[in-house]
mmCIF file of C-alpha atoms in Angstrom:
data_model
loop_
_atom_site.group_PDB
_atom_site.id
_atom_site.type_symbol
_atom_site.label_atom_id
_atom_site.label_comp_id
_atom_site.label_asym_id
_atom_site.label_seq_id
_atom_site.Cartn_x
_atom_site.Cartn_y
_atom_site.Cartn_z
ATOM 1 C CA UNK A 8 13.619 -24.580 7.021
ATOM 2 C CA UNK A 9 16.835 -24.113 9.037
ATOM 3 C CA UNK A 10 17.328 -21.058 11.259
ATOM 4 C CA UNK A 11 20.069 -19.708 8.963
ATOM 5 C CA UNK A 12 17.724 -19.971 5.966
ATOM 6 C CA UNK A 13 14.968 -18.149 7.877
ATOM 7 C CA UNK A 14 17.342 -15.335 8.865
ATOM 8 C CA UNK A 15 18.715 -15.076 5.313
ATOM 9 C CA UNK A 16 15.170 -14.533 3.990
ATOM 10 C CA UNK A 17 14.477 -11.595 6.361
ATOM 11 C CA UNK A 18 16.561 -9.066 4.379
ATOM 12 C CA UNK A 19 14.772 -9.516 1.024
ATOM 13 C CA UNK A 20 11.421 -9.501 2.862
ATOM 14 C CA UNK A 21 12.285 -6.182 4.553
ATOM 15 C CA UNK A 22 13.356 -4.665 1.223
ATOM 16 C CA UNK A 23 10.145 -5.848 -0.480
ATOM 17 C CA UNK A 24 7.972 -4.365 2.298
ATOM 18 C CA UNK A 25 9.767 -1.023 2.080
ATOM 19 C CA UNK A 26 9.513 -0.902 -1.714
ATOM 20 C CA UNK A 27 5.822 -1.854 -1.662
ATOM 21 C CA UNK A 28 5.169 1.094 0.619
ATOM 22 C CA UNK A 29 7.387 3.355 -1.500
ATOM 23 C CA UNK A 30 9.483 4.422 1.518
ATOM 24 C CA UNK A 31 13.125 5.490 1.283
ATOM 25 C CA UNK A 32 15.756 4.192 3.702
ATOM 26 C CA UNK A 33 16.061 7.772 5.020
ATOM 27 C CA UNK A 34 12.305 7.967 5.774
ATOM 28 C CA UNK A 35 12.394 4.551 7.430
ATOM 29 C CA UNK A 36 15.407 5.574 9.494
ATOM 30 C CA UNK A 37 13.590 8.706 10.701
ATOM 31 C CA UNK A 38 10.528 6.645 11.661
ATOM 32 C CA UNK A 39 12.363 3.838 13.463
ATOM 33 C CA UNK A 40 15.512 5.442 14.867
ATOM 34 C CA UNK A 41 17.638 2.812 13.085
ATOM 35 C CA UNK A 42 20.518 4.230 11.037
ATOM 36 C CA UNK A 43 20.354 4.131 7.233
ATOM 37 C CA UNK A 44 23.532 2.032 7.090
ATOM 38 C CA UNK A 45 22.098 -0.555 9.531
ATOM 39 C CA UNK A 46 18.845 -0.723 7.539
ATOM 40 C CA UNK A 47 20.789 -1.164 4.306
ATOM 41 C CA UNK A 48 22.917 -3.948 5.808
ATOM 42 C CA UNK A 49 19.781 -5.654 7.193
ATOM 43 C CA UNK A 50 18.136 -5.633 3.755
ATOM 44 C CA UNK A 51 21.265 -6.930 2.008
ATOM 45 C CA UNK A 52 21.759 -9.706 4.587
ATOM 46 C CA UNK A 53 25.063 -8.303 5.867
ATOM 47 C CA UNK A 54 23.530 -7.588 9.301
ATOM 48 C CA UNK A 55 21.866 -10.281 11.383
ATOM 49 C CA UNK A 56 18.268 -9.324 12.314
ATOM 50 C CA UNK A 57 17.657 -9.015 16.063
ATOM 51 C CA UNK A 58 14.475 -8.524 18.026
ATOM 52 C CA UNK A 59 15.425 -4.956 18.946
ATOM 53 C CA UNK A 60 15.795 -4.117 15.240
ATOM 54 C CA UNK A 61 12.715 -6.022 14.068
ATOM 55 C CA UNK A 62 10.308 -4.556 16.676
ATOM 56 C CA UNK A 63 10.492 -0.931 15.446
ATOM 57 C CA UNK A 64 10.399 -2.127 11.826
ATOM 58 C CA UNK A 65 7.266 -4.194 12.471
ATOM 59 C CA UNK A 66 5.653 -1.160 14.167
ATOM 60 C CA UNK A 67 6.624 1.150 11.299
ATOM 61 C CA UNK A 68 5.259 -1.226 8.633
ATOM 62 C CA UNK A 69 2.182 -2.099 10.685
ATOM 63 C CA UNK A 70 2.792 -5.848 10.413
ATOM 64 C CA UNK A 71 3.423 -8.583 12.989
ATOM 65 C CA UNK A 72 7.031 -9.720 13.473
ATOM 66 C CA UNK A 73 5.905 -13.134 12.174
ATOM 67 C CA UNK A 74 5.470 -11.527 8.751
ATOM 68 C CA UNK A 75 8.980 -10.043 8.834
ATOM 69 C CA UNK A 76 10.590 -13.413 9.587
ATOM 70 C CA UNK A 77 8.264 -15.431 7.359
ATOM 71 C CA UNK A 78 6.672 -17.524 10.103
ATOM 72 C CA UNK A 79 4.239 -20.094 8.698
ATOM 73 C CA UNK A 80 0.593 -18.977 8.672
ATOM 74 C CA UNK A 81 -1.526 -20.068 11.605
ATOM 75 C CA UNK A 82 -4.612 -20.706 9.501
ATOM 76 C CA UNK A 83 -6.515 -17.700 10.875
ATOM 77 C CA UNK A 84 -8.259 -16.136 7.836
ATOM 78 C CA UNK A 85 -8.960 -12.818 9.575
ATOM 79 C CA UNK A 86 -6.971 -9.758 8.543
ATOM 80 C CA UNK A 87 -5.777 -7.883 11.621
ATOM 81 C CA UNK A 88 -6.036 -4.216 10.730
ATOM 82 C CA UNK A 89 -2.937 -2.223 11.663
ATOM 83 C CA UNK A 90 -3.124 1.354 10.376
ATOM 84 C CA UNK A 91 0.072 2.954 9.091
ATOM 85 C CA UNK A 92 0.591 6.684 8.518
ATOM 86 C CA UNK A 93 2.440 7.448 5.282
ATOM 87 C CA UNK A 94 2.731 10.732 3.361
ATOM 88 C CA UNK A 95 0.148 12.259 5.707
ATOM 89 C CA UNK A 96 -2.458 9.552 4.953
ATOM 90 C CA UNK A 97 -3.693 6.692 7.118
ATOM 91 C CA UNK A 98 -3.290 3.384 5.275
ATOM 92 C CA UNK A 99 -5.119 0.334 6.564
ATOM 93 C CA UNK A 100 -3.859 -2.898 4.947
ATOM 94 C CA UNK A 101 -6.790 -5.155 4.026
ATOM 95 C CA UNK A 102 -4.805 -8.102 2.710
ATOM 96 C CA UNK A 103 -2.194 -10.493 4.145
ATOM 97 C CA UNK A 104 -0.022 -11.178 1.127
ATOM 98 C CA UNK A 105 3.246 -9.295 0.713
ATOM 99 C CA UNK A 106 3.378 -9.869 -3.059
ATOM 100 C CA UNK A 107 0.853 -9.508 -5.842
ATOM 101 C CA UNK A 108 -2.110 -7.174 -5.527
ATOM 102 C CA UNK A 109 -2.335 -5.270 -2.222
ATOM 103 C CA UNK A 110 -5.635 -3.935 -0.844
ATOM 104 C CA UNK A 111 -5.779 -0.837 1.362
ATOM 105 C CA UNK A 112 -8.286 1.559 2.798
ATOM 106 C CA UNK A 113 -6.892 5.104 2.692
ATOM 107 C CA UNK A 114 -8.102 7.947 4.869
ATOM 108 C CA UNK A 115 -6.833 11.188 3.376
ATOM 109 C CA UNK A 116 -7.009 14.249 5.649
ATOM 110 C CA UNK A 117 -8.076 17.656 4.315
ATOM 111 C CA UNK A 118 -4.529 18.893 4.988
ATOM 112 C CA UNK A 119 -3.434 16.898 1.915
ATOM 113 C CA UNK A 120 -4.638 19.435 -0.644
ATOM 114 C CA UNK A 121 -1.444 21.155 -1.797
ATOM 115 C CA UNK A 122 -0.190 19.742 -5.088
ATOM 116 C CA UNK A 123 3.561 18.954 -5.014
ATOM 117 C CA UNK A 124 5.944 20.519 -7.525
ATOM 118 C CA UNK A 125 6.479 17.153 -9.192
ATOM 119 C CA UNK A 126 4.006 14.305 -9.638
ATOM 120 C CA UNK A 127 5.225 10.814 -8.683
ATOM 121 C CA UNK A 128 5.784 7.810 -10.925
ATOM 122 C CA UNK A 129 6.612 4.214 -10.017
ATOM 123 C CA UNK A 130 6.070 0.700 -11.306
ATOM 124 C CA UNK A 131 2.600 -0.746 -10.837
ATOM 125 C CA UNK A 132 -1.094 -0.394 -11.520
ATOM 126 C CA UNK A 133 -3.662 1.152 -9.186
ATOM 127 C CA UNK A 134 -7.437 0.884 -8.860
ATOM 128 C CA UNK A 135 -9.218 3.396 -6.568
ATOM 129 C CA UNK A 136 -12.837 3.444 -5.366
ATOM 130 C CA UNK A 137 -14.029 6.526 -3.455
ATOM 131 C CA UNK A 138 -16.008 5.431 -0.391
ATOM 132 C CA UNK A 139 -16.711 8.880 1.064
ATOM 133 C CA UNK A 140 -15.787 12.480 0.258
ATOM 134 C CA UNK A 141 -14.304 13.902 -2.939
ATOM 135 C CA UNK A 142 -10.903 12.822 -4.254
ATOM 136 C CA UNK A 143 -8.745 15.011 -6.478
ATOM 137 C CA UNK A 144 -6.610 12.942 -8.859
ATOM 138 C CA UNK A 145 -3.908 14.470 -11.047
ATOM 139 C CA UNK A 146 -2.972 11.982 -13.743
ATOM 140 C CA UNK A 147 -0.583 13.192 -16.400
ATOM 141 C CA UNK A 148 -2.226 16.305 -17.879
ATOM 142 C CA UNK A 149 -5.639 15.472 -16.378
ATOM 143 C CA UNK A 150 -7.089 17.051 -13.235
ATOM 144 C CA UNK A 151 -10.044 14.951 -12.061
ATOM 145 C CA UNK A 152 -12.418 15.049 -9.092
ATOM 146 C CA UNK A 153 -14.048 11.750 -8.084
ATOM 147 C CA UNK A 154 -17.095 11.614 -5.804
ATOM 148 C CA UNK A 155 -18.244 8.740 -3.594
ATOM 149 C CA UNK A 156 -18.996 5.667 -5.712
ATOM 150 C CA UNK A 157 -16.654 6.645 -8.561
ATOM 151 C CA UNK A 158 -13.675 4.536 -9.649
ATOM 152 C CA UNK A 159 -10.354 5.272 -11.361
ATOM 153 C CA UNK A 160 -7.703 2.858 -12.543
ATOM 154 C CA UNK A 161 -4.334 3.801 -13.967
ATOM 155 C CA UNK A 162 -0.778 2.771 -14.710
ATOM 156 C CA UNK A 163 1.359 4.308 -11.943
ATOM 157 C CA UNK A 164 4.176 4.983 -14.431
ATOM 158 C CA UNK A 165 1.994 7.926 -15.508
ATOM 159 C CA UNK A 166 2.876 10.941 -13.290
ATOM 160 C CA UNK A 167 0.181 11.177 -10.616
ATOM 161 C CA UNK A 168 -0.901 12.630 -7.274
ATOM 162 C CA UNK A 169 -4.102 12.409 -5.234
ATOM 163 C CA UNK A 170 -5.542 14.257 -2.264
ATOM 164 C CA UNK A 171 -8.668 15.956 -0.971
ATOM 165 C CA UNK A 172 -10.752 18.021 -3.361
ATOM 166 C CA UNK A 173 -12.344 19.956 -0.496
ATOM 167 C CA UNK A 174 -11.961 20.607 3.227
ATOM 168 C CA UNK A 175 -13.270 17.191 4.294
ATOM 169 C CA UNK A 176 -11.438 13.854 4.618
ATOM 170 C CA UNK A 177 -11.685 11.349 1.781
ATOM 171 C CA UNK A 178 -11.956 7.586 2.275
ATOM 172 C CA UNK A 179 -10.738 5.416 -0.578
ATOM 173 C CA UNK A 180 -10.494 1.680 -1.200
ATOM 174 C CA UNK A 181 -7.424 0.981 -3.323
ATOM 175 C CA UNK A 182 -5.917 -2.080 -4.984
ATOM 176 C CA UNK A 183 -2.277 -1.782 -5.988
ATOM 177 C CA UNK A 184 -0.167 -4.212 -7.962
ATOM 178 C CA UNK A 185 3.562 -3.479 -8.124
ATOM 179 C CA UNK A 186 4.048 -5.773 -11.124
ATOM 180 C CA UNK A 187 1.313 -4.022 -13.108
ATOM 181 C CA UNK A 188 -1.524 -6.383 -12.236
ATOM 182 C CA UNK A 189 -4.896 -4.922 -13.174
ATOM 183 C CA UNK A 190 -8.105 -5.286 -11.231
ATOM 184 C CA UNK A 191 -10.757 -7.231 -13.109
ATOM 185 C CA UNK A 192 -14.368 -7.250 -12.033
ATOM 186 C CA UNK A 193 -16.538 -10.097 -13.207
ATOM 187 C CA UNK A 194 -20.291 -10.094 -13.007
ATOM 188 C CA UNK A 195 -22.256 -13.314 -13.192
ATOM 189 C CA UNK A 196 -25.408 -13.011 -15.252
ATOM 190 C CA UNK A 197 -28.623 -14.293 -13.786
ATOM 191 C CA UNK A 198 -30.680 -16.717 -15.815
ATOM 192 C CA UNK A 199 -33.807 -15.176 -17.232
ATOM 193 C CA UNK A 200 -37.041 -16.242 -15.658
ATOM 194 C CA UNK A 201 -39.831 -16.663 -18.161
ATOM 195 C CA UNK A 202 -43.183 -15.365 -17.062
ATOM 196 C CA UNK A 203 -46.068 -17.777 -17.181
ATOM 197 C CA UNK A 204 -48.816 -16.772 -19.618
#
């Protein structure tokens, strides 16, 4: 791939990363110190990406610069955990891929207990497994509390919000698919062993 082709692909990659994390250009600007107009031009390909622009973006998204420029994979299967703070929560990406289903560990502080005036909606499908603590999930008209070991899955076009149900942090494993992919669990049955008579 030629250098011009690599640079041309950076803008759409930056836009996809921002949309996957549900961050506005204004929020990203506040977190990186890069103006909204520069960020917009970067995403549309009207501004050439430079190292001094990509470094704060990589830090903000919690990804290596290689991922921003689409460098070929090195063959290392390990996921390098880079926590990101978003909406008061710590998000730890557990998967490499920038498309398809994304896996995260969320650590939700007890300060995230106040329900906003409006619940959020966006494209996608989410699957949540509570690892520790108690999670409060508002989903449409429902107000649910999930304890450790409980699972919820829902279409994110339904108005929703989640936070702590009590004054202790909550740890959650979540799978999110922007295109509406659903999580499917398959269990393999064991063959029956007949007892000798």
